[in-house]
Structures are given as C-alpha cells and as structure tokens.
Amino acid sequence: MTDTADDRLVAELLELALEAAHRAGDFLHHSRPADLGVAATKSSAVDVVTEMDIASEKLITGLLADRRPDDGVLGEEGASVAGTSGVQWVIDPIDGTVNYLYGLPSWAVSIAARKDGETLVGVVHAPVRGETYRAALGGGTFVNDRPARVRPAPAFGLALVGTGFGYLAERRARQAEVLRELVPEVRDIRRGGSAAIDLCDVATGRLDAYYERGLNHWDYAAGDLIAREAGALTGGRPGEPLSPELTVAAPPGLFEALQARLDGARCSPTSRPGGPPPTSAGCGWRG
Ligand code: LIP
C-alpha cells in the first residue's frame, strides 16, 4: 500500500521532532554550566527561566525554521510564529526547569506538531534517563523504539498517582487540600516535577495515573499524544478535553474514577476554604 501525503507529512514531522529534541537534549545535558543560575522569573519568584531554557528554545526553533519555514511555532520561552502551512510546533525547551536548575535528573525536551487542531506527532526526550518517548497519531507509542502500553487499570485504592503543583502559592495551597483528600484513598502519590515525563510514565506503566491543574499547553502537548497512543484516556473535568484547568491521564476505568474524584474534591468544603459557593456549573476552581 503506497504512503499517502498525510503519512509522508507525519513521518517528516516525527523525524524532525526527534532530531530537534535530541540536539537540544544533548546540548542541555552536556553543556549545562556548573554555575547555572536564574536568568528571569515569570508568574512568581519560583517560576524561573534559565539561560539554557532560552538557548534550547532558540536551537529548536532555528532548526525547525530552517527545515520548515512556513510552519507556526508556540514555545514556552516566547517563540510565537503564526505560520502559513497549517502545521504548528508546540515546544517546551526544558520541561522540569526547576529540576534542571537544581541538577535533578527528571527533565525533558518536549516537542509536538499539530495540524488543524490535532496533534500529529509528539516527542519527549529525557536525556538523563536515556529515554526518548515518541508517538504519531494512530501509530502507537515507543520508548527508544520499544512499543509502550499503559499498565492495566488497578482498583482506585491501588493506584500510583502522579501530580504536580503550580508556581503560585495560593494555587499550591488548594492543590494541597485536594491532595490531602486523595492521599489516603490511593496506593501512593509521586511528584516528579515534569508533566511531560509524568504523562510518559503513564504511557509506560510507571504510573497508573497522573493529574495536574494549571499546566500550559506546551507542558502536555506531546505527552498527551504519547499517553493516548499507549492506551490511556486523557482529559480535564468529566466530559471536557484536557486544558490548563485540569489534565488527567490514566487507563480506562481508572481515568473516569479519578476524574470524578477530583471533581468531588473540587467541591468539598475542605478544599474550598473561603472559596465560592457551589453553583450549577460546580463550585469552580479558585486561584
Ligand atoms: C513544570 C511542569 C510540572 C509542574 C511545574 C511546571 P516547567 O513545567 O512540567 O508538571 O508541576 O510546576 O509547570 O515550568 O518546568 O516547563
């Protein structure tokens, strides 16, 4: 059967995403300054940018512009190009920036390519782990070319659940309230510090589930496809797609249970101290 034009486009985008992620990852891993510091902060004093975040995004966007000059680009550190091809690259040049700043191993380069609002390819390259996670729409998920599948859904009380916390103290306080309700109900919690890697850990069965509120599109764009192509369901609140409001990923059965539990925790009095009263649309996430 001959390849279609779409097949050829997906193959080209995947190859380019892999090349860009590896080149940026090699640079970040082998050229990290011993005295790496904070170059700037964003939403708060703990929402940091390093010179390496900026350099990594410049390396990636330069390669993409050279190879596919008509594509759009959205990057965490400011890259923003509308493009004319219909293809948009979504880039997190270092996901897990605080881990990278502190010299902790859990960080990754995350690159996704979307067309007409659908993610066609996703690559998450984790150099310290020595692992590259990749997926193409309809083509399955691979880790260093080995096929990957989610772990079968366990009972809720046996689930190992990943999560994360935002950069704003008020939001972290509310996230801690939700976590306080959840911790005694599941096997355990893991907080790795990189949403992209957390989503890949769901894809490979190293986590049973992951949820987080307040992510940016570039945090989850690639990991979402990688998790879905490995058999996970992903989304936000029940019936809603994943978004900065809420990102949930888990195998079927556990996914729905976790979504419902988080929705319940969202409205419980303990997780809304002083929060808005419940409304017909739910009690709303404050902060
Ligand atoms: C990080 C996410 C992580 C979240 C952090 C931060 P960054 O992205 O990957 O899951 O908990 O607060 O948002 O800022 O390292 O690209």
Tab-separated table of C-alpha atoms and ligand atoms in Angstrom:
chain	number	residue	atom	x	y	z
A	1	MET	CA	0.000	0.000	0.000
A	2	THR	CA	1.547	3.345	-1.018
A	3	ASP	CA	2.055	6.071	1.570
A	4	THR	CA	-0.413	8.923	1.429
A	5	ALA	CA	0.652	12.571	1.561
A	6	ASP	CA	-0.523	12.639	5.197
A	7	ASP	CA	1.629	9.609	6.004
A	8	ARG	CA	4.635	11.327	4.458
A	9	LEU	CA	3.918	14.534	6.393
A	10	VAL	CA	3.622	12.660	9.706
A	11	ALA	CA	6.858	10.797	9.026
A	12	GLU	CA	8.648	14.064	8.200
A	13	LEU	CA	7.316	15.829	11.289
A	14	LEU	CA	8.257	12.926	13.565
A	15	GLU	CA	11.778	12.693	12.175
A	16	LEU	CA	12.272	16.442	12.576
A	17	ALA	CA	10.857	16.451	16.128
A	18	LEU	CA	13.208	13.617	17.090
A	19	GLU	CA	16.232	15.388	15.579
A	20	ALA	CA	15.400	18.692	17.287
A	21	ALA	CA	14.697	17.047	20.671
A	22	HIS	CA	17.946	15.068	20.584
A	23	ARG	CA	20.044	18.052	19.549
A	24	ALA	CA	18.530	20.228	22.278
A	25	GLY	CA	18.745	17.414	24.837
A	26	ASP	CA	22.395	16.718	24.078
A	27	PHE	CA	23.183	20.420	24.408
A	28	LEU	CA	21.295	20.719	27.714
A	29	HIS	CA	22.800	17.540	29.162
A	30	HIS	CA	26.441	18.058	28.159
A	31	SER	CA	26.728	21.861	28.203
A	32	ARG	CA	24.947	22.664	31.465
A	33	PRO	CA	27.023	25.369	33.198
A	34	ALA	CA	28.235	24.342	36.659
A	35	ASP	CA	27.163	27.761	37.925
A	36	LEU	CA	23.742	27.720	36.227
A	37	GLY	CA	21.519	30.410	37.708
A	38	VAL	CA	18.163	32.041	37.200
A	39	ALA	CA	18.020	34.367	34.210
A	40	ALA	CA	14.477	35.597	34.861
A	41	THR	CA	11.223	34.792	36.633
A	42	LYS	CA	7.665	34.722	35.202
A	43	SER	CA	4.460	34.264	37.207
A	44	SER	CA	6.221	34.214	40.573
A	45	ALA	CA	9.672	34.202	42.171
A	46	VAL	CA	9.745	30.380	41.882
A	47	ASP	CA	8.638	30.306	38.215
A	48	VAL	CA	12.139	30.516	36.785
A	49	VAL	CA	13.817	30.680	33.402
A	50	THR	CA	17.477	29.805	32.901
A	51	GLU	CA	19.785	30.766	30.067
A	52	MET	CA	19.556	27.125	28.987
A	53	ASP	CA	15.753	27.237	28.594
A	54	ILE	CA	16.189	30.195	26.266
A	55	ALA	CA	19.123	28.652	24.383
A	56	SER	CA	17.290	25.337	23.986
A	57	GLU	CA	14.207	27.006	22.529
A	58	LYS	CA	16.418	29.038	20.162
A	59	LEU	CA	18.184	25.868	18.991
A	60	ILE	CA	14.891	24.044	18.382
A	61	THR	CA	13.103	26.927	16.654
A	62	GLY	CA	16.152	27.648	14.490
A	63	LEU	CA	16.253	24.057	13.262
A	64	LEU	CA	12.519	23.965	12.601
A	65	ALA	CA	12.574	27.305	10.750
A	66	ASP	CA	15.462	26.106	8.599
A	67	ARG	CA	13.689	22.889	7.612
A	68	ARG	CA	10.045	24.035	7.544
A	69	PRO	CA	9.997	27.846	7.312
A	70	ASP	CA	6.223	28.129	6.775
A	71	ASP	CA	5.205	26.341	9.998
A	72	GLY	CA	3.781	28.027	13.076
A	73	VAL	CA	5.572	27.830	16.429
A	74	LEU	CA	4.475	28.207	20.066
A	75	GLY	CA	7.240	27.963	22.668
A	76	GLU	CA	7.276	28.348	26.436
A	77	GLU	CA	10.028	30.946	26.359
A	78	GLY	CA	8.328	33.286	23.923
A	79	ALA	CA	8.598	31.717	20.477
A	80	SER	CA	5.415	32.660	18.643
A	81	VAL	CA	5.005	32.366	14.871
A	82	ALA	CA	1.602	32.168	13.177
A	83	GLY	CA	2.865	30.263	10.119
A	84	THR	CA	1.048	29.575	6.847
A	85	SER	CA	1.408	25.799	6.411
A	86	GLY	CA	-1.267	24.786	8.928
A	87	VAL	CA	1.359	22.945	10.970
A	88	GLN	CA	2.107	24.324	14.446
A	89	TRP	CA	5.019	23.228	16.603
A	90	VAL	CA	4.413	23.322	20.388
A	91	ILE	CA	7.687	23.399	22.309
A	92	ASP	CA	8.746	23.114	25.941
A	93	PRO	CA	12.510	23.528	25.684
A	94	ILE	CA	13.010	22.229	29.219
A	95	ASP	CA	10.031	20.653	30.950
A	96	GLY	CA	11.072	20.345	34.557
A	97	THR	CA	13.054	23.569	34.598
A	98	VAL	CA	13.397	23.639	38.388
A	99	ASN	CA	14.736	20.067	38.337
A	100	TYR	CA	17.244	21.080	35.655
A	101	LEU	CA	18.262	24.167	37.663
A	102	TYR	CA	18.892	22.042	40.780
A	103	GLY	CA	20.688	19.290	38.892
A	104	LEU	CA	17.907	16.747	39.468
A	105	PRO	CA	17.512	14.160	36.669
A	106	SER	CA	13.785	14.430	35.846
A	107	TRP	CA	13.599	16.949	32.996
A	108	ALA	CA	12.877	16.633	29.289
A	109	VAL	CA	12.608	18.368	25.944
A	110	SER	CA	9.003	18.206	24.748
A	111	ILE	CA	8.058	18.836	21.102
A	112	ALA	CA	4.663	18.303	19.466
A	113	ALA	CA	3.440	19.064	15.944
A	114	ARG	CA	-0.239	19.850	15.400
A	115	LYS	CA	-2.277	20.405	12.253
A	116	ASP	CA	-5.848	21.653	12.083
A	117	GLY	CA	-6.058	21.486	15.876
A	118	GLU	CA	-4.977	17.828	16.125
A	119	THR	CA	-1.655	16.626	17.480
A	120	LEU	CA	0.018	14.511	14.785
A	121	VAL	CA	3.333	13.721	16.486
A	122	GLY	CA	4.754	14.011	19.997
A	123	VAL	CA	8.323	13.555	21.230
A	124	VAL	CA	9.561	13.743	24.822
A	125	HIS	CA	13.315	13.289	25.173
A	126	ALA	CA	14.645	12.667	28.700
A	127	PRO	CA	18.452	12.669	28.343
A	128	VAL	CA	19.389	11.762	31.934
A	129	ARG	CA	17.029	8.784	31.775
A	130	GLY	CA	18.478	7.866	28.375
A	131	GLU	CA	14.939	7.548	27.058
A	132	THR	CA	13.062	9.108	24.164
A	133	TYR	CA	9.290	8.705	24.071
A	134	ARG	CA	7.559	9.182	20.737
A	135	ALA	CA	4.143	8.782	19.177
A	136	ALA	CA	2.464	9.513	15.858
A	137	LEU	CA	-1.329	9.735	15.632
A	138	GLY	CA	-2.624	6.202	15.098
A	139	GLY	CA	0.880	4.757	15.155
A	140	GLY	CA	1.324	3.755	18.799
A	141	THR	CA	3.867	4.833	21.403
A	142	PHE	CA	7.518	3.859	21.567
A	143	VAL	CA	10.312	4.299	24.105
A	144	ASN	CA	13.686	4.081	22.381
A	145	ASP	CA	11.877	2.159	19.626
A	146	ARG	CA	10.324	-0.336	22.073
A	147	PRO	CA	6.489	-0.368	21.983
A	148	ALA	CA	4.884	1.017	25.151
A	149	ARG	CA	1.471	0.388	26.702
A	150	VAL	CA	-0.224	1.632	29.855
A	151	ARG	CA	-0.462	-0.612	32.906
A	152	PRO	CA	-3.940	-2.222	33.200
A	153	ALA	CA	-6.154	-0.128	35.458
A	154	PRO	CA	-5.858	-1.183	39.127
A	155	ALA	CA	-8.522	-0.664	41.755
A	156	PHE	CA	-8.596	3.005	42.778
A	157	GLY	CA	-7.060	2.204	46.169
A	158	LEU	CA	-4.079	0.511	44.480
A	159	ALA	CA	-3.300	3.317	42.018
A	160	LEU	CA	0.102	5.040	42.000
A	161	VAL	CA	-0.835	8.598	41.059
A	162	GLY	CA	1.446	11.349	39.756
A	163	THR	CA	0.673	15.004	40.211
A	164	GLY	CA	2.293	18.431	40.399
A	165	PHE	CA	1.846	21.877	41.832
A	166	GLY	CA	1.723	25.359	40.377
A	167	TYR	CA	4.025	28.304	40.819
A	168	LEU	CA	1.513	30.444	42.724
A	169	ALA	CA	1.330	29.867	46.495
A	170	GLU	CA	-2.477	30.236	46.669
A	171	ARG	CA	-2.933	27.619	43.968
A	172	ARG	CA	-0.464	25.287	45.712
A	173	ALA	CA	-2.453	25.629	48.932
A	174	ARG	CA	-5.644	24.497	47.149
A	175	GLN	CA	-3.797	21.713	45.352
A	176	ALA	CA	-2.518	20.508	48.722
A	177	GLU	CA	-6.090	20.444	50.052
A	178	VAL	CA	-7.208	18.243	47.154
A	179	LEU	CA	-4.143	16.042	47.637
A	180	ARG	CA	-4.882	15.716	51.357
A	181	GLU	CA	-8.221	14.119	50.450
A	182	LEU	CA	-6.717	11.864	47.781
A	183	VAL	CA	-3.607	10.509	49.532
A	184	PRO	CA	-5.380	8.070	51.899
A	185	GLU	CA	-7.568	6.777	49.055
A	186	VAL	CA	-4.835	5.608	46.607
A	187	ARG	CA	-1.667	3.485	46.806
A	188	ASP	CA	0.629	6.497	46.841
A	189	ILE	CA	1.500	9.780	45.168
A	190	ARG	CA	4.539	10.733	43.088
A	191	ARG	CA	5.568	14.301	42.273
A	192	GLY	CA	8.244	14.135	39.596
A	193	GLY	CA	8.399	17.793	38.522
A	194	SER	CA	7.920	17.313	34.767
A	195	ALA	CA	4.422	16.931	33.362
A	196	ALA	CA	5.816	15.630	30.076
A	197	ILE	CA	7.670	12.838	31.852
A	198	ASP	CA	4.694	12.132	34.129
A	199	LEU	CA	2.482	11.633	31.062
A	200	CYS	CA	5.139	9.345	29.546
A	201	ASP	CA	5.280	7.408	32.819
A	202	VAL	CA	1.541	6.761	32.483
A	203	ALA	CA	2.165	5.626	28.889
A	204	THR	CA	4.819	3.130	30.011
A	205	GLY	CA	3.009	1.890	33.122
A	206	ARG	CA	5.417	3.511	35.594
A	207	LEU	CA	2.462	5.490	36.921
A	208	ASP	CA	-1.137	4.295	36.997
A	209	ALA	CA	-2.464	7.843	36.605
A	210	TYR	CA	-1.466	11.497	36.513
A	211	TYR	CA	-3.361	14.710	37.124
A	212	GLU	CA	-2.399	18.319	37.444
A	213	ARG	CA	-4.086	21.665	37.340
A	214	GLY	CA	-2.580	24.818	35.852
A	215	LEU	CA	-0.311	23.338	33.196
A	216	ASN	CA	0.460	25.175	29.994
A	217	HIS	CA	-0.235	23.768	26.537
A	218	TRP	CA	3.469	23.151	25.914
A	219	ASP	CA	3.746	21.085	29.125
A	220	TYR	CA	1.267	18.461	27.909
A	221	ALA	CA	1.032	18.742	24.100
A	222	ALA	CA	3.448	15.888	23.316
A	223	GLY	CA	2.851	13.799	26.446
A	224	ASP	CA	-0.914	13.794	25.817
A	225	LEU	CA	-0.500	12.055	22.436
A	226	ILE	CA	2.167	9.702	23.835
A	227	ALA	CA	-0.173	8.667	26.659
A	228	ARG	CA	-3.198	8.249	24.348
A	229	GLU	CA	-1.297	6.214	21.778
A	230	ALA	CA	-0.196	3.903	24.621
A	231	GLY	CA	-3.817	3.229	25.620
A	232	ALA	CA	-4.530	5.954	28.173
A	233	LEU	CA	-7.520	8.248	28.187
A	234	THR	CA	-6.711	11.922	28.694
A	235	GLY	CA	-8.975	14.837	29.510
A	236	GLY	CA	-9.905	17.508	32.006
A	237	ARG	CA	-13.088	17.676	34.094
A	238	PRO	CA	-15.642	14.948	33.224
A	239	GLY	CA	-16.633	15.316	29.578
A	240	GLU	CA	-14.061	18.039	28.896
A	241	PRO	CA	-10.758	17.869	26.988
A	242	LEU	CA	-7.514	18.376	28.872
A	243	SER	CA	-6.650	22.031	29.337
A	244	PRO	CA	-4.763	24.311	31.697
A	245	GLU	CA	-7.760	23.952	34.048
A	246	LEU	CA	-7.118	20.242	34.532
A	247	THR	CA	-5.051	17.500	32.911
A	248	VAL	CA	-5.918	13.859	33.744
A	249	ALA	CA	-4.360	10.739	32.162
A	250	ALA	CA	-4.979	7.091	33.074
A	251	PRO	CA	-6.110	3.788	31.536
A	252	PRO	CA	-9.874	3.377	31.026
A	253	GLY	CA	-11.714	2.621	34.247
A	254	LEU	CA	-9.224	4.456	36.422
A	255	PHE	CA	-9.438	7.584	34.266
A	256	GLU	CA	-13.151	8.067	34.870
A	257	ALA	CA	-12.854	7.261	38.573
A	258	LEU	CA	-10.060	9.795	39.058
A	259	GLN	CA	-11.884	12.478	37.085
A	260	ALA	CA	-14.984	12.000	39.247
A	261	ARG	CA	-12.958	12.004	42.492
A	262	LEU	CA	-11.161	15.192	41.531
A	263	ASP	CA	-14.458	16.804	40.613
A	264	GLY	CA	-15.784	15.830	44.037
A	265	ALA	CA	-12.680	17.116	45.789
A	266	ARG	CA	-13.045	20.361	43.858
A	267	CYS	CA	-16.358	20.973	45.591
A	268	SER	CA	-15.633	19.603	49.030
A	269	PRO	CA	-15.685	22.206	51.851
A	270	THR	CA	-12.151	21.255	52.944
A	271	SER	CA	-10.743	22.049	49.522
A	272	ARG	CA	-12.597	25.342	49.216
A	273	PRO	CA	-11.875	27.233	52.425
A	274	GLY	CA	-13.397	30.613	51.751
A	275	GLY	CA	-13.978	29.597	48.173
A	276	PRO	CA	-17.004	30.472	46.058
A	277	PRO	CA	-20.278	28.690	46.903
A	278	PRO	CA	-21.205	25.704	44.681
A	279	THR	CA	-23.074	26.752	41.556
A	280	SER	CA	-24.974	24.834	38.886
A	281	ALA	CA	-21.684	24.653	36.999
A	282	GLY	CA	-19.880	23.232	40.023
A	283	CYS	CA	-18.045	25.103	42.736
A	284	GLY	CA	-15.324	26.285	40.439
A	285	TRP	CA	-11.593	26.144	40.897
A	286	ARG	CA	-10.390	29.141	42.810
A	287	GLY	CA	-6.967	30.541	42.111
B	1	LIP	C1	6.529	22.244	35.019
B	1	LIP	C2	5.573	21.089	34.805
B	1	LIP	C3	5.265	20.409	36.137
B	1	LIP	C4	4.634	21.393	37.077
B	1	LIP	C5	5.605	22.528	37.309
B	1	LIP	C6	5.985	23.222	35.992
B	1	LIP	P1	8.094	23.757	33.502
B	1	LIP	O1	6.766	22.860	33.771
B	1	LIP	O2	6.139	20.184	33.912
B	1	LIP	O3	4.405	19.306	35.972
B	1	LIP	O4	4.279	20.775	38.277
B	1	LIP	O5	5.029	23.454	38.187
B	1	LIP	O6	4.841	23.833	35.454
B	1	LIP	O7	7.798	25.087	34.136
B	1	LIP	O8	9.245	23.084	34.135
B	1	LIP	O9	8.192	23.853	31.995
